[in-house]
Amino acid sequence: SIQSDKDALTILAKAVATQASKVLGIAPTTNNKDSGDAQIASEIPLSQYGLDSLTAVEMKNWTEKNIHVDVPVVDFVRGPSSEQLAKTMLQKFYEKYGRPKTIRL
């Protein structure tokens, strides 16, 4: 279970980076014990990896389907990192659904 906002943010940032890797065609790391981890660093703007308006739409659709919040395409195109996007998503999630005490995975 997720016990804190920091835990939620870490997990969400990893999920965003992993999805961005898929959308951008960046191969996951294979020398990592967690195979399939994204090669995208959470603090680097996604635009530096090639995120553009078309891939931003894919990320927006993934966010709506999986995180259940609406993040405008412009928020993706502005050049945030996966960590910054995760903060935005988490804030929108809390605004929409409230802040849970714990989240079971």
mmCIF file of C-alpha atoms in Angstrom:
data_model
loop_
_atom_site.group_PDB
_atom_site.id
_atom_site.type_symbol
_atom_site.label_atom_id
_atom_site.label_comp_id
_atom_site.label_asym_id
_atom_site.label_seq_id
_atom_site.Cartn_x
_atom_site.Cartn_y
_atom_site.Cartn_z
ATOM 1 C CA SER A 1 0.000 0.000 0.000
ATOM 2 C CA ILE A 2 1.010 3.599 -0.522
ATOM 3 C CA GLN A 3 1.393 5.379 2.808
ATOM 4 C CA SER A 4 2.360 8.904 1.775
ATOM 5 C CA ASP A 5 2.202 11.500 -0.971
ATOM 6 C CA LYS A 6 5.915 10.921 -1.559
ATOM 7 C CA ASP A 7 5.314 7.212 -2.176
ATOM 8 C CA ALA A 8 2.442 8.005 -4.534
ATOM 9 C CA LEU A 9 4.523 10.573 -6.394
ATOM 10 C CA THR A 10 7.465 8.186 -6.804
ATOM 11 C CA ILE A 11 5.264 5.396 -8.156
ATOM 12 C CA LEU A 12 3.341 7.724 -10.460
ATOM 13 C CA ALA A 13 6.520 9.367 -11.812
ATOM 14 C CA LYS A 14 7.885 5.904 -12.640
ATOM 15 C CA ALA A 15 4.627 4.981 -14.400
ATOM 16 C CA VAL A 16 4.693 8.237 -16.406
ATOM 17 C CA ALA A 17 8.333 7.659 -17.398
ATOM 18 C CA THR A 18 7.589 4.069 -18.421
ATOM 19 C CA GLN A 19 4.620 5.139 -20.553
ATOM 20 C CA ALA A 20 6.640 7.971 -22.102
ATOM 21 C CA SER A 21 9.327 5.414 -23.004
ATOM 22 C CA LYS A 22 6.709 3.330 -24.812
ATOM 23 C CA VAL A 23 5.162 6.305 -26.604
ATOM 24 C CA LEU A 24 8.559 7.665 -27.644
ATOM 25 C CA GLY A 25 9.966 4.284 -28.661
ATOM 26 C CA ILE A 26 12.772 4.365 -26.117
ATOM 27 C CA ALA A 27 13.844 0.845 -25.211
ATOM 28 C CA PRO A 28 13.629 -0.044 -21.527
ATOM 29 C CA THR A 29 16.818 -0.751 -19.634
ATOM 30 C CA THR A 30 17.889 -4.375 -19.628
ATOM 31 C CA ASN A 31 20.796 -4.149 -17.201
ATOM 32 C CA ASN A 32 18.382 -3.319 -14.415
ATOM 33 C CA LYS A 33 17.099 -5.951 -11.987
ATOM 34 C CA ASP A 34 13.587 -4.582 -12.601
ATOM 35 C CA SER A 35 13.410 -5.438 -16.288
ATOM 36 C CA GLY A 36 11.265 -3.062 -18.263
ATOM 37 C CA ASP A 37 12.172 0.063 -16.308
ATOM 38 C CA ALA A 38 12.149 3.263 -18.300
ATOM 39 C CA GLN A 39 15.407 4.856 -19.393
ATOM 40 C CA ILE A 40 13.800 8.243 -18.919
ATOM 41 C CA ALA A 41 15.130 10.147 -15.930
ATOM 42 C CA SER A 42 12.329 11.567 -13.791
ATOM 43 C CA GLU A 43 13.882 15.045 -13.600
ATOM 44 C CA ILE A 44 14.644 15.519 -17.343
ATOM 45 C CA PRO A 45 11.973 17.305 -19.433
ATOM 46 C CA LEU A 46 10.167 14.829 -21.677
ATOM 47 C CA SER A 47 10.624 17.233 -24.595
ATOM 48 C CA GLN A 48 14.347 16.436 -24.454
ATOM 49 C CA TYR A 49 13.439 12.836 -25.247
ATOM 50 C CA GLY A 50 11.347 13.904 -28.241
ATOM 51 C CA LEU A 51 7.856 14.399 -26.799
ATOM 52 C CA ASP A 52 5.856 16.505 -29.257
ATOM 53 C CA SER A 53 2.196 17.354 -29.784
ATOM 54 C CA LEU A 54 1.344 13.952 -31.293
ATOM 55 C CA THR A 55 2.980 11.934 -28.540
ATOM 56 C CA ALA A 56 1.516 14.353 -25.989
ATOM 57 C CA VAL A 57 -1.971 13.328 -27.172
ATOM 58 C CA GLU A 58 -1.030 9.680 -26.585
ATOM 59 C CA MET A 59 0.180 10.542 -23.084
ATOM 60 C CA LYS A 60 -3.018 12.502 -22.390
ATOM 61 C CA ASN A 61 -5.155 9.546 -23.476
ATOM 62 C CA TRP A 62 -3.117 7.166 -21.291
ATOM 63 C CA THR A 63 -3.529 9.528 -18.329
ATOM 64 C CA GLU A 64 -7.304 9.700 -18.751
ATOM 65 C CA LYS A 65 -7.615 5.928 -19.088
ATOM 66 C CA ASN A 66 -5.219 4.887 -16.325
ATOM 67 C CA ILE A 67 -4.984 7.762 -13.841
ATOM 68 C CA HIS A 68 -8.570 8.964 -14.387
ATOM 69 C CA VAL A 69 -7.707 12.652 -14.552
ATOM 70 C CA ASP A 70 -7.720 15.147 -17.406
ATOM 71 C CA VAL A 71 -4.370 16.779 -18.089
ATOM 72 C CA PRO A 72 -4.521 19.162 -21.079
ATOM 73 C CA VAL A 73 -2.199 18.390 -24.007
ATOM 74 C CA VAL A 74 -0.576 21.794 -23.531
ATOM 75 C CA ASP A 75 0.628 20.664 -20.085
ATOM 76 C CA PHE A 76 2.547 17.824 -21.741
ATOM 77 C CA VAL A 77 3.921 20.005 -24.550
ATOM 78 C CA ARG A 78 5.264 22.675 -22.168
ATOM 79 C CA GLY A 79 8.206 20.404 -21.442
ATOM 80 C CA PRO A 80 7.693 19.041 -17.930
ATOM 81 C CA SER A 81 9.630 16.087 -16.573
ATOM 82 C CA SER A 82 7.852 12.869 -15.651
ATOM 83 C CA GLU A 83 8.144 13.934 -12.002
ATOM 84 C CA GLN A 84 6.511 17.314 -12.712
ATOM 85 C CA LEU A 85 3.733 15.602 -14.665
ATOM 86 C CA ALA A 86 3.222 13.140 -11.823
ATOM 87 C CA LYS A 87 2.807 16.063 -9.389
ATOM 88 C CA THR A 88 0.195 17.618 -11.678
ATOM 89 C CA MET A 89 -1.640 14.300 -12.047
ATOM 90 C CA LEU A 90 -1.572 13.599 -8.320
ATOM 91 C CA GLN A 91 -2.895 17.077 -7.536
ATOM 92 C CA LYS A 92 -5.721 16.658 -10.053
ATOM 93 C CA PHE A 93 -6.477 13.188 -8.682
ATOM 94 C CA TYR A 94 -6.751 14.529 -5.129
ATOM 95 C CA GLU A 95 -8.935 17.431 -6.314
ATOM 96 C CA LYS A 96 -11.266 15.018 -8.094
ATOM 97 C CA TYR A 97 -11.373 12.099 -5.642
ATOM 98 C CA GLY A 98 -10.012 13.439 -2.366
ATOM 99 C CA ARG A 99 -6.881 12.343 -0.559
ATOM 100 C CA PRO A 100 -7.050 8.671 0.474
ATOM 101 C CA LYS A 101 -5.498 7.495 3.737
ATOM 102 C CA THR A 102 -3.835 4.551 1.982
ATOM 103 C CA ILE A 103 -3.929 3.169 -1.526
ATOM 104 C CA ARG A 104 -3.801 -0.573 -2.037
ATOM 105 C CA LEU A 105 -1.885 -1.783 -5.056
#
